[in-house]
PDB file of C-alpha atoms in Angstrom:
ATOM      1  CA  UNK A   1     119.123  87.571  25.832  1.00  0.00           C
ATOM      2  CA  UNK A   2     117.047  87.959  22.718  1.00  0.00           C
ATOM      3  CA  UNK A   3     117.718  85.262  20.230  1.00  0.00           C
ATOM      4  CA  UNK A   4     116.828  85.522  16.574  1.00  0.00           C
ATOM      5  CA  UNK A   5     117.471  82.408  14.546  1.00  0.00           C
ATOM      6  CA  UNK A   6     117.341  81.867  10.818  1.00  0.00           C
ATOM      7  CA  UNK A   7     116.695  78.477   9.275  1.00  0.00           C
ATOM      8  CA  UNK A   8     119.845  78.287   7.153  1.00  0.00           C
ATOM      9  CA  UNK A   9     123.223  80.017   7.060  1.00  0.00           C
ATOM     10  CA  UNK A  10     123.829  79.088   3.436  1.00  0.00           C
ATOM     11  CA  UNK A  11     121.343  78.147   0.736  1.00  0.00           C
ATOM     12  CA  UNK A  12     121.789  77.343  -2.949  1.00  0.00           C
ATOM     13  CA  UNK A  13     118.730  77.290  -5.203  1.00  0.00           C
ATOM     14  CA  UNK A  14     118.019  77.178  -8.914  1.00  0.00           C
ATOM     15  CA  UNK A  15     116.303  79.867 -10.959  1.00  0.00           C
ATOM     16  CA  UNK A  16     112.541  79.496 -10.815  1.00  0.00           C
ATOM     17  CA  UNK A  17     112.453  77.571  -7.535  1.00  0.00           C
ATOM     18  CA  UNK A  18     110.212  78.680  -4.693  1.00  0.00           C
ATOM     19  CA  UNK A  19     112.361  79.563  -1.702  1.00  0.00           C
ATOM     20  CA  UNK A  20     111.362  79.882   1.939  1.00  0.00           C
ATOM     21  CA  UNK A  21     113.527  81.671   4.481  1.00  0.00           C
ATOM     22  CA  UNK A  22     112.428  81.230   8.072  1.00  0.00           C
ATOM     23  CA  UNK A  23     113.083  83.457  11.053  1.00  0.00           C
ATOM     24  CA  UNK A  24     112.179  82.800  14.668  1.00  0.00           C
ATOM     25  CA  UNK A  25     112.568  85.075  17.696  1.00  0.00           C
ATOM     26  CA  UNK A  26     112.121  84.036  21.295  1.00  0.00           C
ATOM     27  CA  UNK A  27     111.404  87.320  23.072  1.00  0.00           C
ATOM     28  CA  UNK A  28     107.776  87.969  22.206  1.00  0.00           C
ATOM     29  CA  UNK A  29     108.610  90.932  19.972  1.00  0.00           C
ATOM     30  CA  UNK A  30     105.794  92.451  17.950  1.00  0.00           C
ATOM     31  CA  UNK A  31     107.920  93.803  15.111  1.00  0.00           C
ATOM     32  CA  UNK A  32     109.874  91.641  12.689  1.00  0.00           C
ATOM     33  CA  UNK A  33     111.843  92.667   9.626  1.00  0.00           C
ATOM     34  CA  UNK A  34     113.451  91.171   6.544  1.00  0.00           C
ATOM     35  CA  UNK A  35     116.411  92.935   4.949  1.00  0.00           C
ATOM     36  CA  UNK A  36     118.771  92.116   2.162  1.00  0.00           C
ATOM     37  CA  UNK A  37     122.377  93.199   2.313  1.00  0.00           C
ATOM     38  CA  UNK A  38     124.457  93.760  -0.805  1.00  0.00           C
ATOM     39  CA  UNK A  39     127.952  95.266  -1.163  1.00  0.00           C
ATOM     40  CA  UNK A  40     127.770  99.031  -1.573  1.00  0.00           C
ATOM     41  CA  UNK A  41     124.003  99.117  -1.002  1.00  0.00           C
ATOM     42  CA  UNK A  42     123.870  98.620   2.748  1.00  0.00           C
ATOM     43  CA  UNK A  43     120.718  97.183   4.314  1.00  0.00           C
ATOM     44  CA  UNK A  44     117.512  97.442   2.342  1.00  0.00           C
ATOM     45  CA  UNK A  45     114.180  96.664   3.942  1.00  0.00           C
ATOM     46  CA  UNK A  46     112.079  94.138   2.049  1.00  0.00           C
ATOM     47  CA  UNK A  47     109.064  93.733   4.349  1.00  0.00           C
ATOM     48  CA  UNK A  48     108.215  94.153   7.952  1.00  0.00           C
ATOM     49  CA  UNK A  49     105.435  92.954  10.204  1.00  0.00           C
ATOM     50  CA  UNK A  50     104.117  94.670  13.317  1.00  0.00           C
ATOM     51  CA  UNK A  51     101.683  91.966  14.395  1.00  0.00           C
ATOM     52  CA  UNK A  52     100.482  88.500  13.485  1.00  0.00           C
ATOM     53  CA  UNK A  53      99.066  88.470   9.950  1.00  0.00           C
ATOM     54  CA  UNK A  54     100.026  92.141   9.513  1.00  0.00           C
ATOM     55  CA  UNK A  55     102.672  93.176   7.039  1.00  0.00           C
ATOM     56  CA  UNK A  56     103.928  96.283   5.361  1.00  0.00           C
ATOM     57  CA  UNK A  57     106.082  96.699   2.281  1.00  0.00           C
ATOM     58  CA  UNK A  58     109.558  98.013   2.715  1.00  0.00           C
ATOM     59  CA  UNK A  59     111.743  99.641   0.113  1.00  0.00           C
ATOM     60  CA  UNK A  60     112.235  96.665  -2.224  1.00  0.00           C
ATOM     61  CA  UNK A  61     109.282  94.241  -1.950  1.00  0.00           C
ATOM     62  CA  UNK A  62     109.162  93.235  -5.606  1.00  0.00           C
ATOM     63  CA  UNK A  63     109.694  89.514  -6.110  1.00  0.00           C
ATOM     64  CA  UNK A  64     109.126  88.729  -2.427  1.00  0.00           C
ATOM     65  CA  UNK A  65     106.226  87.914  -0.146  1.00  0.00           C
ATOM     66  CA  UNK A  66     106.026  87.251   3.581  1.00  0.00           C
ATOM     67  CA  UNK A  67     103.978  85.298   6.045  1.00  0.00           C
ATOM     68  CA  UNK A  68     103.452  85.780   9.757  1.00  0.00           C
ATOM     69  CA  UNK A  69     101.032  83.216  11.156  1.00  0.00           C
ATOM     70  CA  UNK A  70     102.562  83.141  14.641  1.00  0.00           C
ATOM     71  CA  UNK A  71     104.101  85.966  16.598  1.00  0.00           C
ATOM     72  CA  UNK A  72     107.514  84.364  16.872  1.00  0.00           C
ATOM     73  CA  UNK A  73     107.906  83.381  13.225  1.00  0.00           C
ATOM     74  CA  UNK A  74     108.314  85.505  10.107  1.00  0.00           C
ATOM     75  CA  UNK A  75     108.887  83.874   6.754  1.00  0.00           C
ATOM     76  CA  UNK A  76     110.242  85.390   3.573  1.00  0.00           C
ATOM     77  CA  UNK A  77     109.145  83.762   0.330  1.00  0.00           C
ATOM     78  CA  UNK A  78     110.723  84.056  -3.077  1.00  0.00           C
ATOM     79  CA  UNK A  79     107.931  82.827  -5.357  1.00  0.00           C
ATOM     80  CA  UNK A  80     110.240  82.222  -8.325  1.00  0.00           C
ATOM     81  CA  UNK A  81     113.874  82.778  -7.464  1.00  0.00           C
ATOM     82  CA  UNK A  82     116.023  84.750  -9.878  1.00  0.00           C
ATOM     83  CA  UNK A  83     119.769  85.280 -10.023  1.00  0.00           C
ATOM     84  CA  UNK A  84     119.405  88.925  -8.981  1.00  0.00           C
ATOM     85  CA  UNK A  85     118.054  87.703  -5.646  1.00  0.00           C
ATOM     86  CA  UNK A  86     121.426  86.248  -4.766  1.00  0.00           C
ATOM     87  CA  UNK A  87     122.221  88.104  -1.556  1.00  0.00           C
ATOM     88  CA  UNK A  88     122.609  88.020   2.215  1.00  0.00           C
ATOM     89  CA  UNK A  89     119.207  88.036   3.927  1.00  0.00           C
ATOM     90  CA  UNK A  90     118.943  89.330   7.476  1.00  0.00           C
ATOM     91  CA  UNK A  91     116.015  88.978   9.819  1.00  0.00           C
ATOM     92  CA  UNK A  92     115.497  91.280  12.816  1.00  0.00           C
ATOM     93  CA  UNK A  93     112.953  91.849  15.549  1.00  0.00           C
ATOM     94  CA  UNK A  94     112.111  94.647  17.963  1.00  0.00           C
ATOM     95  CA  UNK A  95     109.741  95.355  20.817  1.00  0.00           C
ATOM     96  CA  UNK A  96     106.878  97.681  19.964  1.00  0.00           C
ATOM     97  CA  UNK A  97     106.864 100.760  22.150  1.00  0.00           C
ATOM     98  CA  UNK A  98     110.372 100.129  23.442  1.00  0.00           C
ATOM     99  CA  UNK A  99     112.090 103.346  24.324  1.00  0.00           C
ATOM    100  CA  UNK A 100     115.082 102.818  22.097  1.00  0.00           C
ATOM    101  CA  UNK A 101     113.534 100.849  19.241  1.00  0.00           C
ATOM    102  CA  UNK A 102     116.560  98.538  19.173  1.00  0.00           C
ATOM    103  CA  UNK A 103     116.486  95.835  16.526  1.00  0.00           C
ATOM    104  CA  UNK A 104     117.965  92.396  17.218  1.00  0.00           C
ATOM    105  CA  UNK A 105     119.386  90.503  14.278  1.00  0.00           C
ATOM    106  CA  UNK A 106     119.787  86.903  13.272  1.00  0.00           C
ATOM    107  CA  UNK A 107     123.057  85.610  11.790  1.00  0.00           C
ATOM    108  CA  UNK A 108     121.864  85.926   8.197  1.00  0.00           C
ATOM    109  CA  UNK A 109     121.214  83.533   5.318  1.00  0.00           C
ATOM    110  CA  UNK A 110     123.487  83.743   2.320  1.00  0.00           C
ATOM    111  CA  UNK A 111     121.348  82.743  -0.650  1.00  0.00           C
ATOM    112  CA  UNK A 112     122.835  81.882  -4.015  1.00  0.00           C
ATOM    113  CA  UNK A 113     120.498  81.470  -6.971  1.00  0.00           C
ATOM    114  CA  UNK A 114     122.052  79.642  -9.915  1.00  0.00           C
TER     115      UNK A 114
ATOM    116  CA  UNK B   1     112.023 112.006   5.050  1.00  0.00           C
ATOM    117  CA  UNK B   2     114.707 110.882   7.433  1.00  0.00           C
ATOM    118  CA  UNK B   3     118.061 109.883   5.994  1.00  0.00           C
ATOM    119  CA  UNK B   4     121.573 108.938   7.090  1.00  0.00           C
ATOM    120  CA  UNK B   5     124.890 109.583   5.375  1.00  0.00           C
ATOM    121  CA  UNK B   6     128.052 107.919   6.592  1.00  0.00           C
ATOM    122  CA  UNK B   7     131.560 108.073   5.278  1.00  0.00           C
ATOM    123  CA  UNK B   8     132.520 105.599   2.615  1.00  0.00           C
ATOM    124  CA  UNK B   9     135.024 102.892   3.303  1.00  0.00           C
ATOM    125  CA  UNK B  10     136.983 100.915   3.413  1.00  0.00           C
ATOM    126  CA  UNK B  11     138.942 102.398   6.260  1.00  0.00           C
ATOM    127  CA  UNK B  12     142.288 100.758   6.977  1.00  0.00           C
ATOM    128  CA  UNK B  13     144.177 101.508  10.191  1.00  0.00           C
ATOM    129  CA  UNK B  14     147.076 100.145  12.130  1.00  0.00           C
ATOM    130  CA  UNK B  15     146.498  98.747  15.590  1.00  0.00           C
ATOM    131  CA  UNK B  16     146.292 101.452  18.310  1.00  0.00           C
ATOM    132  CA  UNK B  17     145.385 104.179  15.809  1.00  0.00           C
ATOM    133  CA  UNK B  18     142.550 106.648  16.445  1.00  0.00           C
ATOM    134  CA  UNK B  19     139.293 105.944  14.643  1.00  0.00           C
ATOM    135  CA  UNK B  20     136.604 108.323  13.447  1.00  0.00           C
ATOM    136  CA  UNK B  21     133.709 107.245  11.244  1.00  0.00           C
ATOM    137  CA  UNK B  22     131.512 110.167  10.265  1.00  0.00           C
ATOM    138  CA  UNK B  23     127.729 109.995  10.293  1.00  0.00           C
ATOM    139  CA  UNK B  24     125.341 112.840   9.542  1.00  0.00           C
ATOM    140  CA  UNK B  25     121.584 112.711   9.381  1.00  0.00           C
ATOM    141  CA  UNK B  26     118.477 114.504   8.199  1.00  0.00           C
ATOM    142  CA  UNK B  27     115.418 114.099  10.346  1.00  0.00           C
ATOM    143  CA  UNK B  28     112.215 115.700  11.479  1.00  0.00           C
ATOM    144  CA  UNK B  29     111.476 115.615  15.149  1.00  0.00           C
ATOM    145  CA  UNK B  30     113.846 114.023  17.642  1.00  0.00           C
ATOM    146  CA  UNK B  31     115.041 110.632  16.435  1.00  0.00           C
ATOM    147  CA  UNK B  32     117.145 108.191  18.413  1.00  0.00           C
ATOM    148  CA  UNK B  33     120.552 107.452  16.874  1.00  0.00           C
ATOM    149  CA  UNK B  34     122.409 104.166  16.766  1.00  0.00           C
ATOM    150  CA  UNK B  35     125.663 102.549  15.753  1.00  0.00           C
ATOM    151  CA  UNK B  36     125.518  98.875  14.858  1.00  0.00           C
ATOM    152  CA  UNK B  37     128.485  96.601  14.153  1.00  0.00           C
ATOM    153  CA  UNK B  38     128.669  93.533  11.930  1.00  0.00           C
ATOM    154  CA  UNK B  39     131.617  91.230  12.517  1.00  0.00           C
ATOM    155  CA  UNK B  40     132.658  88.927   9.667  1.00  0.00           C
ATOM    156  CA  UNK B  41     130.113  86.174   9.064  1.00  0.00           C
ATOM    157  CA  UNK B  42     127.641  87.470  11.625  1.00  0.00           C
ATOM    158  CA  UNK B  43     124.461  89.507  11.842  1.00  0.00           C
ATOM    159  CA  UNK B  44     124.361  93.056  13.121  1.00  0.00           C
ATOM    160  CA  UNK B  45     124.492  93.910  16.800  1.00  0.00           C
ATOM    161  CA  UNK B  46     123.885  97.165  18.591  1.00  0.00           C
ATOM    162  CA  UNK B  47     127.123  98.904  19.544  1.00  0.00           C
ATOM    163  CA  UNK B  48     125.781 102.083  21.153  1.00  0.00           C
ATOM    164  CA  UNK B  49     122.845 104.469  21.083  1.00  0.00           C
ATOM    165  CA  UNK B  50     121.762 108.004  22.054  1.00  0.00           C
ATOM    166  CA  UNK B  51     118.223 109.248  22.406  1.00  0.00           C
ATOM    167  CA  UNK B  52     118.478 113.020  22.758  1.00  0.00           C
ATOM    168  CA  UNK B  53     120.729 115.929  21.924  1.00  0.00           C
ATOM    169  CA  UNK B  54     124.122 115.953  23.680  1.00  0.00           C
ATOM    170  CA  UNK B  55     123.729 112.349  24.846  1.00  0.00           C
ATOM    171  CA  UNK B  56     126.908 110.331  24.550  1.00  0.00           C
ATOM    172  CA  UNK B  57     126.629 106.635  23.807  1.00  0.00           C
ATOM    173  CA  UNK B  58     129.573 104.424  24.683  1.00  0.00           C
ATOM    174  CA  UNK B  59     130.484 100.738  24.604  1.00  0.00           C
ATOM    175  CA  UNK B  60     133.671  98.649  24.177  1.00  0.00           C
ATOM    176  CA  UNK B  61     135.792 101.827  24.021  1.00  0.00           C
ATOM    177  CA  UNK B  62     133.670 103.355  21.251  1.00  0.00           C
ATOM    178  CA  UNK B  63     131.865 106.661  21.738  1.00  0.00           C
ATOM    179  CA  UNK B  64     129.466 108.835  19.780  1.00  0.00           C
ATOM    180  CA  UNK B  65     127.769 112.102  20.755  1.00  0.00           C
ATOM    181  CA  UNK B  66     124.355 113.179  19.454  1.00  0.00           C
ATOM    182  CA  UNK B  67     125.008 116.659  18.029  1.00  0.00           C
ATOM    183  CA  UNK B  68     121.784 118.323  17.020  1.00  0.00           C
ATOM    184  CA  UNK B  69     123.442 121.568  15.922  1.00  0.00           C
ATOM    185  CA  UNK B  70     125.567 119.741  13.342  1.00  0.00           C
ATOM    186  CA  UNK B  71     123.126 116.823  12.841  1.00  0.00           C
ATOM    187  CA  UNK B  72     125.966 114.394  13.419  1.00  0.00           C
ATOM    188  CA  UNK B  73     126.694 111.209  15.353  1.00  0.00           C
ATOM    189  CA  UNK B  74     130.330 110.420  14.620  1.00  0.00           C
ATOM    190  CA  UNK B  75     131.816 107.178  15.950  1.00  0.00           C
ATOM    191  CA  UNK B  76     135.208 107.380  17.666  1.00  0.00           C
ATOM    192  CA  UNK B  77     137.649 105.084  19.367  1.00  0.00           C
ATOM    193  CA  UNK B  78     140.956 106.122  20.810  1.00  0.00           C
ATOM    194  CA  UNK B  79     142.923 102.962  20.100  1.00  0.00           C
ATOM    195  CA  UNK B  80     141.603 100.328  17.712  1.00  0.00           C
ATOM    196  CA  UNK B  81     142.410  96.631  17.861  1.00  0.00           C
ATOM    197  CA  UNK B  82     142.519  93.958  15.192  1.00  0.00           C
ATOM    198  CA  UNK B  83     139.329  92.549  16.692  1.00  0.00           C
ATOM    199  CA  UNK B  84     137.503  95.799  15.792  1.00  0.00           C
ATOM    200  CA  UNK B  85     137.689  94.887  12.106  1.00  0.00           C
ATOM    201  CA  UNK B  86     134.048  94.885  11.036  1.00  0.00           C
ATOM    202  CA  UNK B  87     131.407  96.853   9.161  1.00  0.00           C
ATOM    203  CA  UNK B  88     129.850  99.734  11.105  1.00  0.00           C
ATOM    204  CA  UNK B  89     126.358 101.056  10.398  1.00  0.00           C
ATOM    205  CA  UNK B  90     124.828 104.325  11.553  1.00  0.00           C
ATOM    206  CA  UNK B  91     121.035 104.355  11.907  1.00  0.00           C
ATOM    207  CA  UNK B  92     118.165 106.458  13.206  1.00  0.00           C
ATOM    208  CA  UNK B  93     114.543 105.850  14.030  1.00  0.00           C
ATOM    209  CA  UNK B  94     112.130 106.294  11.153  1.00  0.00           C
ATOM    210  CA  UNK B  95     109.035 108.448  11.134  1.00  0.00           C
ATOM    211  CA  UNK B  96     106.721 105.844  12.639  1.00  0.00           C
ATOM    212  CA  UNK B  97     109.332 104.719  15.142  1.00  0.00           C
ATOM    213  CA  UNK B  98     109.007 101.082  14.129  1.00  0.00           C
ATOM    214  CA  UNK B  99     111.609 101.154  11.398  1.00  0.00           C
ATOM    215  CA  UNK B 100     115.245 102.197  11.372  1.00  0.00           C
ATOM    216  CA  UNK B 101     116.808 104.265   8.608  1.00  0.00           C
ATOM    217  CA  UNK B 102     120.285 102.941   7.770  1.00  0.00           C
ATOM    218  CA  UNK B 103     123.505 104.335   6.449  1.00  0.00           C
ATOM    219  CA  UNK B 104     125.342 102.277   3.835  1.00  0.00           C
ATOM    220  CA  UNK B 105     127.942 100.970   6.274  1.00  0.00           C
ATOM    221  CA  UNK B 106     131.659 101.599   6.624  1.00  0.00           C
ATOM    222  CA  UNK B 107     134.095  98.719   6.472  1.00  0.00           C
ATOM    223  CA  UNK B 108     137.013  98.924   8.908  1.00  0.00           C
ATOM    224  CA  UNK B 109     140.149  96.807   8.645  1.00  0.00           C
ATOM    225  CA  UNK B 110     142.713  97.013  11.443  1.00  0.00           C
ATOM    226  CA  UNK B 111     146.176  95.632  10.716  1.00  0.00           C
ATOM    227  CA  UNK B 112     148.541  94.379  13.424  1.00  0.00           C
TER     228      UNK B 112
END
């Protein structure tokens, strides 16, 4: 089974801190995604990566950056955390060229910025 | 561009009731359609999928049929259980086939 793990389930940070959220997948997937989930807004794509060192902006990239130095790892970086970045962050991965384009999700990181 | 509209929640049902969650879409070409489920405190997981018109996806007693003529992919279950309480998301493949386009999710609460 595909396993997607995220470094923390819960995280509390202060305004202005630099925050790193890590995601690792163990099935050699090319595509990896970062979403944030907020009540009433569903899932919104922040960034995705389709290969090592490749990235593409999603719908809400402002205030975020990403890093993909190895195929299995995709990091989301909040350069200077703000209270409006308090949210649930979900990482996902998928196999490029797969017939069904299924995405596999991690358990999520609930980030609170004080 | 492609888009998904699903019915707003929350939906509250009694155990053994019939469930329908509506999902309609706008798309160019022939997207694949998905239902994902998110149980409390967990990430999303694929519930079922359909890849072409008139396909029926099914899993865990849930079903959805890809209706091209009505651009719909409604989720149904004949008899819900308390354990079905979750948030359900409808999705379809995006234009470049790497991304998924998501509905806003429908929260379901099933009471004993």
